[in-house]
Coordinates of C-alpha atoms and ligand atoms in Angstrom, one line a residue:
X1 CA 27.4 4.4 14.5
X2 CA 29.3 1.2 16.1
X3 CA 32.7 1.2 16.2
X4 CA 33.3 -2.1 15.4
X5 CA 31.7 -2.1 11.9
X6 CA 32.7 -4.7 10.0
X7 CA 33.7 -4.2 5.9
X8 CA 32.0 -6.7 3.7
X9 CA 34.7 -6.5 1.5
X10 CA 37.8 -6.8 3.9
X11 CA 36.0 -10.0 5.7
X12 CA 35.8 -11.5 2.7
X13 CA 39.6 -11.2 1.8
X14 CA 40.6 -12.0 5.6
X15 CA 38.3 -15.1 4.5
X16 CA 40.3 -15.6 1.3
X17 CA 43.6 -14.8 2.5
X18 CA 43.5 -18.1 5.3
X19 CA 42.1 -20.4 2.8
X20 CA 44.2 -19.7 0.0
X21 CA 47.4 -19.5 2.5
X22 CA 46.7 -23.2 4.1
X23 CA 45.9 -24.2 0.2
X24 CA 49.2 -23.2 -0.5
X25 CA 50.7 -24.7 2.5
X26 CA 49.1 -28.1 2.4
X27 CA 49.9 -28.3 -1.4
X28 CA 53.7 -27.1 -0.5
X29 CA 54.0 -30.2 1.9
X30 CA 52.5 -32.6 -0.1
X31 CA 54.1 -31.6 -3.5
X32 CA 57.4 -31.8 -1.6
X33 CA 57.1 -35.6 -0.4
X34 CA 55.8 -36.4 -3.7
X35 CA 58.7 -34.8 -5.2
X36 CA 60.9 -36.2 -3.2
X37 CA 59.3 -39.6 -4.1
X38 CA 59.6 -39.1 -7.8
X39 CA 62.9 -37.4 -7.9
X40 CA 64.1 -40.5 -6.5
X41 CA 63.1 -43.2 -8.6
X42 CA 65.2 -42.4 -11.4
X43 CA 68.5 -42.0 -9.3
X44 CA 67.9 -45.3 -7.0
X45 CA 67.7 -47.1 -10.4
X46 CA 71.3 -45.5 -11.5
X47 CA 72.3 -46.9 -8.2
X48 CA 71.4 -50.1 -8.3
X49 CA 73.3 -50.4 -11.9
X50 CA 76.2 -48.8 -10.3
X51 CA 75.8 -51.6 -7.3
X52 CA 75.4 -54.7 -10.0
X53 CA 78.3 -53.3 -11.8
X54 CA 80.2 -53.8 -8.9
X55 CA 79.2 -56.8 -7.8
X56 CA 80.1 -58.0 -11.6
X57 CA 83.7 -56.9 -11.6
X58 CA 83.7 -58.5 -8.0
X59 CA 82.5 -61.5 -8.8
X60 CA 80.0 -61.7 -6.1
X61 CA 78.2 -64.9 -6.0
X62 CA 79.7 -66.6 -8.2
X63 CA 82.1 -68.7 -5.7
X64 CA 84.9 -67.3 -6.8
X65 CA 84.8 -63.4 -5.7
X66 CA 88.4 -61.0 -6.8
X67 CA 87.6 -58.5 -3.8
X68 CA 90.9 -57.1 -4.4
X69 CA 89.8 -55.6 -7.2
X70 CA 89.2 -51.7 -6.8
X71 CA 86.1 -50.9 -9.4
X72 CA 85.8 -47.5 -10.6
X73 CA 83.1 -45.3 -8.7
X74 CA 82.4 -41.5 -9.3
X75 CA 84.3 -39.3 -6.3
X76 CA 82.9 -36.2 -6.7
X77 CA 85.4 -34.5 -8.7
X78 CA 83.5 -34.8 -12.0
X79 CA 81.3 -31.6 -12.6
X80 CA 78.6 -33.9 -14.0
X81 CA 78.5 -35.7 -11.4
X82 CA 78.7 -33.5 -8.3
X83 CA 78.0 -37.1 -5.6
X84 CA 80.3 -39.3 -4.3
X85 CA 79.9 -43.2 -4.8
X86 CA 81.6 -45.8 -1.8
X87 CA 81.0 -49.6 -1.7
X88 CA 81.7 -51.5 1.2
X89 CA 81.4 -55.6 1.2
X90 CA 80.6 -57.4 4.3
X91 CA 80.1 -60.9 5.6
X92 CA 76.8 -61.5 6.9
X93 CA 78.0 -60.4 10.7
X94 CA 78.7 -56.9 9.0
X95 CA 82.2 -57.1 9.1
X96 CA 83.7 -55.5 6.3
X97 CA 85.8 -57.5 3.9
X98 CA 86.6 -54.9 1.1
X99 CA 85.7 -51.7 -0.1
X100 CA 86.6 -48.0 0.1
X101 CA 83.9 -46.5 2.4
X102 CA 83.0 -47.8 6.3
X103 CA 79.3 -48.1 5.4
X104 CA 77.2 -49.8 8.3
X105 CA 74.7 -52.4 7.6
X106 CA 70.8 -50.3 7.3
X107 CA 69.6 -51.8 10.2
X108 CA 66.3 -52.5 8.7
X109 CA 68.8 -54.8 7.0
X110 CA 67.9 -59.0 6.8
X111 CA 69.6 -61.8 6.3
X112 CA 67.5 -63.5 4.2
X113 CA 66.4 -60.6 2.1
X114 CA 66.7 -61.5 -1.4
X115 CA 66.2 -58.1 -3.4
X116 CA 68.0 -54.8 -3.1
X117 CA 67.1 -52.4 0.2
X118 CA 67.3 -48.6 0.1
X119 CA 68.4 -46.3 2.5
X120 CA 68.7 -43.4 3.7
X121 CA 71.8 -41.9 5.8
X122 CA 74.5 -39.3 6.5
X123 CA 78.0 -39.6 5.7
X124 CA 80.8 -36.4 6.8
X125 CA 77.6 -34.3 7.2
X126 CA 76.0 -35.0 3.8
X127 CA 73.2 -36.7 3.3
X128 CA 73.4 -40.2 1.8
X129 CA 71.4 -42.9 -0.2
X130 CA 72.5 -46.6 -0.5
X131 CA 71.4 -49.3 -1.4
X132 CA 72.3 -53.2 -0.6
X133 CA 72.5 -56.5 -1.9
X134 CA 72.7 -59.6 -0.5
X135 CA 74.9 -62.4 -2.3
X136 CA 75.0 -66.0 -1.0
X137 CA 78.3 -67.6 -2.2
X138 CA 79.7 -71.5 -1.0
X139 CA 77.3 -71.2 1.7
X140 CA 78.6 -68.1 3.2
X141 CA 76.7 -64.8 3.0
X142 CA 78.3 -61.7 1.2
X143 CA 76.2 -58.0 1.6
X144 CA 77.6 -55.0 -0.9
X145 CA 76.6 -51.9 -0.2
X146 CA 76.7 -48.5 -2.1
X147 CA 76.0 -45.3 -1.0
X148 CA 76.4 -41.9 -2.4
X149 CA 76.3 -38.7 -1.4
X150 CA 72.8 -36.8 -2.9
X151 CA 73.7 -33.2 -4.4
X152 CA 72.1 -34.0 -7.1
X153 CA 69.0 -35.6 -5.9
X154 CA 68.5 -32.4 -3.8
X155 CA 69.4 -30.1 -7.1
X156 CA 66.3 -31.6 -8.9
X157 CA 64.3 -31.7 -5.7
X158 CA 64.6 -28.1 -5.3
X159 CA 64.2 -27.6 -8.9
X160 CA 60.6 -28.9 -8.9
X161 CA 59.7 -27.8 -5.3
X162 CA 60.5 -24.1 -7.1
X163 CA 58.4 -24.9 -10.6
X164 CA 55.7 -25.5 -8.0
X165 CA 55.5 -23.7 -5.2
X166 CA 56.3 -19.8 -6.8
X167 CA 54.0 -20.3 -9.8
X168 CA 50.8 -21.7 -7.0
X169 CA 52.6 -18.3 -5.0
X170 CA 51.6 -16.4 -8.0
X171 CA 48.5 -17.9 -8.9
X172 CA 47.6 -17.3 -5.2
X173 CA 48.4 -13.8 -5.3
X174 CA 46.7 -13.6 -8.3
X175 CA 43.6 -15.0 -6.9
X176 CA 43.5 -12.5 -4.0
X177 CA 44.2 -9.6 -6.6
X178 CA 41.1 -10.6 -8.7
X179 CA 39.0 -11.2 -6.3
X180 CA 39.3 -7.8 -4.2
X181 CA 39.3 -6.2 -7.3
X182 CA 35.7 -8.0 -8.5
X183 CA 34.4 -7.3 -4.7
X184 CA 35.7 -3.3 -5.5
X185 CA 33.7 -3.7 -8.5
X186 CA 30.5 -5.5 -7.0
X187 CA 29.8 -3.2 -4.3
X188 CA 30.4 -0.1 -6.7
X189 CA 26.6 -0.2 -7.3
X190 CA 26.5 0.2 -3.3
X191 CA 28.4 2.8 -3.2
X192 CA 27.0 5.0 -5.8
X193 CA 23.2 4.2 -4.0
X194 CA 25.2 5.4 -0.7
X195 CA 25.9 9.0 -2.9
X196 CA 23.1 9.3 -4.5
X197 CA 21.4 9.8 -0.9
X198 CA 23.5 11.5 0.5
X199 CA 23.3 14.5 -1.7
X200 CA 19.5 14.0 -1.9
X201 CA 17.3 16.9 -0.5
X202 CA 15.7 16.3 2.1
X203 CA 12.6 16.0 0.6
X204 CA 13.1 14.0 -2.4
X205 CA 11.6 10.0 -1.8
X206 CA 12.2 9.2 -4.9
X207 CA 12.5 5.0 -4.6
X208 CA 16.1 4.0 -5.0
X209 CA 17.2 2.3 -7.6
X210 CA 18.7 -0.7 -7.6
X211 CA 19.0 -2.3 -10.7
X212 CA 22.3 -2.2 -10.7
X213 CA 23.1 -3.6 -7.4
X214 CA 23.7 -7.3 -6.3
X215 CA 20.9 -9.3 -5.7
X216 CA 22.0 -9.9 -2.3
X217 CA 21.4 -6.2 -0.9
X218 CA 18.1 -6.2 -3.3
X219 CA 15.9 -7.5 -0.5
X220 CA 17.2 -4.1 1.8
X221 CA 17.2 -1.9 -0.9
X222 CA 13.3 -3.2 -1.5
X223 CA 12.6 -2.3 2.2
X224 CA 14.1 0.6 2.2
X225 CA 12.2 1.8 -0.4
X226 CA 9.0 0.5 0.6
X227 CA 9.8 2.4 4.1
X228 CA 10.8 5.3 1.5
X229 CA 7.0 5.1 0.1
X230 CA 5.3 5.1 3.3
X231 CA 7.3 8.1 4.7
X232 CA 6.0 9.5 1.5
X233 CA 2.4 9.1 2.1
X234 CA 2.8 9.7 6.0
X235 CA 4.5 13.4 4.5
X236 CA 1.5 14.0 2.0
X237 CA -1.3 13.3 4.6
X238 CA 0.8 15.6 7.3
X239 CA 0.7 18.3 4.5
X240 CA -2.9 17.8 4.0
X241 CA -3.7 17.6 7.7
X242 CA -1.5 21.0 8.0
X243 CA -3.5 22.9 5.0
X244 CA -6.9 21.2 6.3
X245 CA -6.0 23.0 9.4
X246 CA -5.2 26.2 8.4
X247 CA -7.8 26.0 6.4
X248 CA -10.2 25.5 9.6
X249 CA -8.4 28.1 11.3
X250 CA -8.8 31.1 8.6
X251 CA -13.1 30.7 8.6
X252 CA -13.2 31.9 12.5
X253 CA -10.2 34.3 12.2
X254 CA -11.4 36.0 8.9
X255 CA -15.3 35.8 11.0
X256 CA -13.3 37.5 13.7
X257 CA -11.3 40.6 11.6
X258 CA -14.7 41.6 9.7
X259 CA -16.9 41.0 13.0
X260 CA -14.4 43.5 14.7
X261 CA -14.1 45.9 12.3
X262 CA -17.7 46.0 12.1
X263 CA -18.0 46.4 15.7
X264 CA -15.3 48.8 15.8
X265 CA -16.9 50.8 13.2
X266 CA -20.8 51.1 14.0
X267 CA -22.6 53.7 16.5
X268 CA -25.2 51.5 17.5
X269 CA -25.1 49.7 20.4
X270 CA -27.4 46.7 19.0
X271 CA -25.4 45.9 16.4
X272 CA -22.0 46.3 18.0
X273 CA -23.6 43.7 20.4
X274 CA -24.5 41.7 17.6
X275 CA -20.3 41.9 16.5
X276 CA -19.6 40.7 20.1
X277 CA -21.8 37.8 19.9
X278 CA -20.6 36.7 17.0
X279 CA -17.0 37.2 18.0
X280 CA -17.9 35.0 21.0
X281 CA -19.0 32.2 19.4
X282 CA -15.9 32.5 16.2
X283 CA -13.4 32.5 19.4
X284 CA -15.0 29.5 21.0
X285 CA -15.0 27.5 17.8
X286 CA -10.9 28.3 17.0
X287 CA -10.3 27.6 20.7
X288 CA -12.2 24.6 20.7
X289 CA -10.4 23.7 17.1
X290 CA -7.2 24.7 18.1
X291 CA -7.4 22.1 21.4
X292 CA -8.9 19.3 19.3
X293 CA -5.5 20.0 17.3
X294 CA -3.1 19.7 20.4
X295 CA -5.4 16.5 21.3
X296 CA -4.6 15.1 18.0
X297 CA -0.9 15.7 18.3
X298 CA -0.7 14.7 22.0
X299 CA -2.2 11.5 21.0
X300 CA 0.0 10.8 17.5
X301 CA 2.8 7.7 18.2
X302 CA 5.8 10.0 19.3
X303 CA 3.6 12.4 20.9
X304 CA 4.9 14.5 23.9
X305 CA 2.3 11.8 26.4
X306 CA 3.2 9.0 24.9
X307 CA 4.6 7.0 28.1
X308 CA 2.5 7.8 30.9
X309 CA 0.3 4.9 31.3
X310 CA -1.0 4.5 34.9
X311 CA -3.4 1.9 36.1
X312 CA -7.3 3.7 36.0
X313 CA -10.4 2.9 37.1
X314 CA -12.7 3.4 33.9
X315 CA -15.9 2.9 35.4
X316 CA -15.1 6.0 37.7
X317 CA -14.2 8.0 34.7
X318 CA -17.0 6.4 32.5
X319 CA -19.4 8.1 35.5
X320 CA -17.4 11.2 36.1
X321 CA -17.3 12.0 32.1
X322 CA -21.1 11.3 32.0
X323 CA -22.0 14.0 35.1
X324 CA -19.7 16.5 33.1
X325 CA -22.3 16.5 30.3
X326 CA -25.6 16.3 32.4
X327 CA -26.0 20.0 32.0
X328 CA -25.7 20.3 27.8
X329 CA -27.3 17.3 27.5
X330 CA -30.4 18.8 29.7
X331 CA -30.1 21.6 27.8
X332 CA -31.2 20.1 24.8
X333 CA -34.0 17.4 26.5
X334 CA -31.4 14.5 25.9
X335 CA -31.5 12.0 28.7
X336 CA -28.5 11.2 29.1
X337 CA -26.6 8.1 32.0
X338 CA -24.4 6.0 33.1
X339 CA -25.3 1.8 32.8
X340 CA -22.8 -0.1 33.5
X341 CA -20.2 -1.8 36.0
X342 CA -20.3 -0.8 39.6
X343 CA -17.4 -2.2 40.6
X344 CA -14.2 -0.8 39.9
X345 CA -12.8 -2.1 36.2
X346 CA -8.9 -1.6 35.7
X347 CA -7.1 -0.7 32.7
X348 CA -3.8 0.9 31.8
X349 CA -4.0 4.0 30.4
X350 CA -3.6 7.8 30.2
X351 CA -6.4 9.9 31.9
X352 CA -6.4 12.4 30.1
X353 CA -6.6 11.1 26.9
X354 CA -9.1 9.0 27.8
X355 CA -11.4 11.6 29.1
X356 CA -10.8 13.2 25.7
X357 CA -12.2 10.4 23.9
X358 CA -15.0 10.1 26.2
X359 CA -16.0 13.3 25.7
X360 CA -15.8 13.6 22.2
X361 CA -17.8 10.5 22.2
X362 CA -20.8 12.5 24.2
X363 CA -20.2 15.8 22.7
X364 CA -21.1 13.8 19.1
X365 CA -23.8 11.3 20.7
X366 CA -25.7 15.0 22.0
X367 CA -24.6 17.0 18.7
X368 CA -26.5 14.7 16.4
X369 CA -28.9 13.5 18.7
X370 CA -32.7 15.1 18.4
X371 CA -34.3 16.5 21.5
X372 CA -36.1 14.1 23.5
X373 CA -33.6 11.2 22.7
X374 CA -31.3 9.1 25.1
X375 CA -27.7 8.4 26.0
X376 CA -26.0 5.7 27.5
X377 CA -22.8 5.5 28.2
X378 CA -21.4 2.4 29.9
X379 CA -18.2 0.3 31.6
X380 CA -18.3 -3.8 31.4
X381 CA -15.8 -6.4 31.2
X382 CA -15.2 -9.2 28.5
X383 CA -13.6 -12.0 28.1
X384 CA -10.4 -9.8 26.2
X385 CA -10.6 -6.8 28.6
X386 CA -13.1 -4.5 29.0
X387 CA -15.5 -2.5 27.1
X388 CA -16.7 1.7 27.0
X389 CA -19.1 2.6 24.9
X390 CA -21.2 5.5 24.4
X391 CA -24.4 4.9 22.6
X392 CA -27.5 7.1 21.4
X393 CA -30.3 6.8 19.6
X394 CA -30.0 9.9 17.3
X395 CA -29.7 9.9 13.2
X396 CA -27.0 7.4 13.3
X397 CA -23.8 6.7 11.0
X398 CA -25.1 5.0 7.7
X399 CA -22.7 1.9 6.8
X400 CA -21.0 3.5 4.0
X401 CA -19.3 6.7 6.5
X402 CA -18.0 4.0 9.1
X403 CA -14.7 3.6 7.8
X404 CA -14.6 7.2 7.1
X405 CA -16.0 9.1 10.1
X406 CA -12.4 8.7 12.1
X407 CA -10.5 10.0 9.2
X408 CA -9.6 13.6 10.1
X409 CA -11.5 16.6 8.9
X410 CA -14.3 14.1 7.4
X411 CA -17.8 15.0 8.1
X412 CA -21.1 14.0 7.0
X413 CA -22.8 16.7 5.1
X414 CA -26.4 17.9 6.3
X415 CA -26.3 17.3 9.9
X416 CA -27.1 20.7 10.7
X417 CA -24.1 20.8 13.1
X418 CA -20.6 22.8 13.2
X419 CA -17.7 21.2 13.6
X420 CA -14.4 20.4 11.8
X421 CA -14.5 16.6 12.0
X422 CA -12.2 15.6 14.3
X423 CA -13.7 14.3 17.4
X424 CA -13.7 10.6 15.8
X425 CA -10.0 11.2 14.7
X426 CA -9.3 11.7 18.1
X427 CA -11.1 9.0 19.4
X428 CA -9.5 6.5 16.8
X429 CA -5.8 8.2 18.0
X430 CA -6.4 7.3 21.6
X431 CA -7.8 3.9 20.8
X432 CA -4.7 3.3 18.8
X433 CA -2.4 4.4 21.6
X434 CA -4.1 2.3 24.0
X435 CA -3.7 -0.9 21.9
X436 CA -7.7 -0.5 22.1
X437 CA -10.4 -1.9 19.3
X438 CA -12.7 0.4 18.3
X439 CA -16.2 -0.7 16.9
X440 CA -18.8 1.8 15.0
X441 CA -22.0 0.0 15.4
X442 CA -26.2 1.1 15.0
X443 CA -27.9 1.1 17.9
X444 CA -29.6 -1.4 19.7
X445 CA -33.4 -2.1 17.7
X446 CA -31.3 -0.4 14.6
X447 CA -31.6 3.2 15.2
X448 CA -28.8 5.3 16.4
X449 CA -24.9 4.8 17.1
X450 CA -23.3 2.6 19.7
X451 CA -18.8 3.3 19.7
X452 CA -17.1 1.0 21.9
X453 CA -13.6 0.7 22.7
X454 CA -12.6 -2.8 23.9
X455 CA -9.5 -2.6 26.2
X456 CA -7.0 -5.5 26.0
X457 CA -6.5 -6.7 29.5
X458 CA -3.0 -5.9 31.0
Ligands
ATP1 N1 -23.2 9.8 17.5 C1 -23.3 10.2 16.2 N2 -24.5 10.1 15.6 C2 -24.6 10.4 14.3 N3 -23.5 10.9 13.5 C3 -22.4 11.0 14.1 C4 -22.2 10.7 15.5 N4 -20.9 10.9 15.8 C5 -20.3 11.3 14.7 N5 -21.2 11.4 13.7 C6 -20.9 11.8 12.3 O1 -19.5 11.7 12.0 C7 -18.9 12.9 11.6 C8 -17.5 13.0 12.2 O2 -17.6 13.2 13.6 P1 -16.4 13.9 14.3 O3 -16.7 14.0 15.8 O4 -15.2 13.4 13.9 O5 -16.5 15.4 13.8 P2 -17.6 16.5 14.0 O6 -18.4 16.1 15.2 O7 -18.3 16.8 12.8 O8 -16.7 17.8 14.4 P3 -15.9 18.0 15.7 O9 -14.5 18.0 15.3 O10 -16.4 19.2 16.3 O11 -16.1 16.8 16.6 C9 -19.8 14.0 12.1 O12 -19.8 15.1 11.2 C10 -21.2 13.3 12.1 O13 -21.8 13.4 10.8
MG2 MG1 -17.6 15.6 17.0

């Protein structure tokens, strides 16, 4: 298994956890200037009272200004009111004519401005807010300005800043609590699945069920149990193919025990030779079963030949599998040969194999061919590849045993032939493992079988 495999459940929440952090964040710094907005509105306007006041008991503007009057500000001392309140009057130069603080002109400050201007400053190390005024009084300018000190602007401030930002804290926390607990929850379904095959036996394909699980992992699930099925029927037809076979195997073995015990137990020499005989030919046919069922398995996907393609010359082994059968097809007044390409026609492939399938080809095309009769086999190229094919003109393969004459063990009853049915499965198993097309045909004029295997070209 990879090491770096990644949990559904903890990318998620490392998702989660960064949004809902720069949620908070953003929110923090904008419910912190809006704060500081709102919180204030309300104290400016107590400072601009505080500034008309004075500028009432000074008489500012009206031509006839007392600024020797000392008008009563807050100092601090007063729990209630924590800040500290300084005026300061000034001509319009900025030089200060009365007033208890040394506050400077806001430099943003104009002559001409007609309506009050707020500022922010420092003061001894605190942090200040003031506000000014512009008077105009016998043609001279006068400015008043009053600051104060803003404890308790900064109380409220962090009042609200807390009433939001620990509850959204919360919520946040909250958030991520519920949601790794409904993940936990949504991939419990997941998990059980994950248990429920584990502890399977090993031969239980039983489909999984998954009902219960979230329709996003439906779609595997549904593969996995349609690959679940198919295992299933690949099993049952290797269980088949395994009894079929034994099957096979007991007819010459059981032929072989009573043959030899009869052999073993007679005195006369003409039937013990008879035993022999028959032993003979039971060996034969469980050898020659036996090495039809190596062929098979050689030739399965995942068989122990599967990689050793090597370029071939198939008209060469066309002929050369063709001379190989001159003798048994002589035997039996079958003319059998070779008609076909000359030249040399490429493909990739396995030898051996393909000589397998070539002669299972013949073995049929002479087994169910009558005496007198005729055998081509032959080697041409096509427009895909190129083609072999082994054709005869014997009882032929009526259309409805086609599809069924390469399954294994299938025969056609009343041939007159032994044989366990498995020279077509073998043919069909090479063809496969040569990316090859196999086509069951009649004969040319309608009588016989013509099998040909077209080659892709490589
Ligand atoms: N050339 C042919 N002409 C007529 N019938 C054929 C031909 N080739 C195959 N068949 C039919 O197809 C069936 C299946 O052939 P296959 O080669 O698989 O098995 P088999 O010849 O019966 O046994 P074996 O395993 O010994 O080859 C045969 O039983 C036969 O009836
Ligand atoms: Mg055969």
């Amino acid at each position: 298994m990879k090491n770096n495999v990644r949990s559904l459940r903890s990318y998620l929440m490392q998702r989660l956890l960064i949004s809902l952090y720069l949620l908070w964040l953003v929110s923090t710094v904008v419910g912190y200037f809006a704060t500081i907005n709102y919180a204030n509105q309300p104290y400016d306007l107590v400072l601009l009272q505080r500034a008309n006041a004075v500028a009432a008991e000074l008489k500012l503007g009206s031509g006839h200004e007392e600024l020797d009057v000392v008008p009563f500000l807050p100092d601090g001392s007063d729990l209630g009111m924590p800040d500290r309140v300084v005026y300061t009057v000034t001509d319009s130069e900025g030089i200060k004519l009365a007033g208890n603080g040394n506050t400077l002109r806001p430099l943003s400050y104009r002559r001409d401005r007609p309506g009050p201007l707020f500022s922010n400053g420092e003061r001894e190390g605190q942090k200040t807010r003031m506000v000014s005024l512009t008077f105009s009084s016998n043609g001279k300018i006068l400015q008043l300005h009053v600051s104060e000190t803003t404890q308790q602007r900064q109380a409220l401030i962090r009042g609200i800043l807390a009433n939001i930002v620990i509850p959204e804290l919360l919520l946040t926390l909250i958030a991520l609590a519920v949601v790794w607990y409904g993940l936990k929850q949504g991939l419990r379904p997941l998990e059980q699945l994950r248990h429920e095959v584990l502890n399977r036996k090993r031969d239980d394909l039983r489909q999984l069920d998954g009902d219960e699980a979230p329709a996003e992992v439906r779609p595997l699930i549904d593969a996995v149990n349609d690959l679940l099925e198919r295992l299933k029927r690949v099993m049952a037809a290797q269980q088949r193919f395994v009894a079929d076979a034994a099957h096979q195997l007991r007819t010459p073995l059981a032929g072989l025990k009573t043959q030899s015990e009869l052999a073993l137990r007679s005195n006369e020499p003409q039937q013990k030779q008879h035993a022999i005989e028959y032993i003979h030919t039971s060996t034969e046919h469980g050898i020659r079963l036996v090495n039809q069922l190596l062929a098979l398995a050689r030739n399965e996907p995942g068989g122990q030949n599967a990689d050793n393609f090597t370029a071939l010359n198939l008209t060469k082994l066309a002929q050369e599998g063709t001379l190989h059968w001159l003798p048994m097809a002589q035997e039996k007044n079958i003319d059998l040969g070779y008609e076909g390409a000359s030249a040399t026609v490429t493909v990739q492939g396995d030898t051996n194999s393909l000589l397998e399938m070539l002669n299972n080809l013949i073995d049929n095309a002479i087994r169910y061919t009558a005496p007198g009769g005729l055998i081509t086999v032959g080697v041409s190229t096509t427009p895909q590849g190129a083609e072999l094919s082994v054709e005869d003109n014997g009882t032929g393969i009526e259309p409805q045993h086609r599809e069924r004459v390469f399954e294994r063990f299938y025969r056609i009853l009343g041939s007159g032939q032994s044989g366990s049915g498995l020279g077509l499965a073998i043919v069909a198993e090479v063809a496969k493992r040569h990316n090859a097309e196999l086509k069951l045909d009649a004969g040319s004029g309608g009588t016989g079988t013509r099998i040909s295997i077209f080659f892709p070209r490589h």
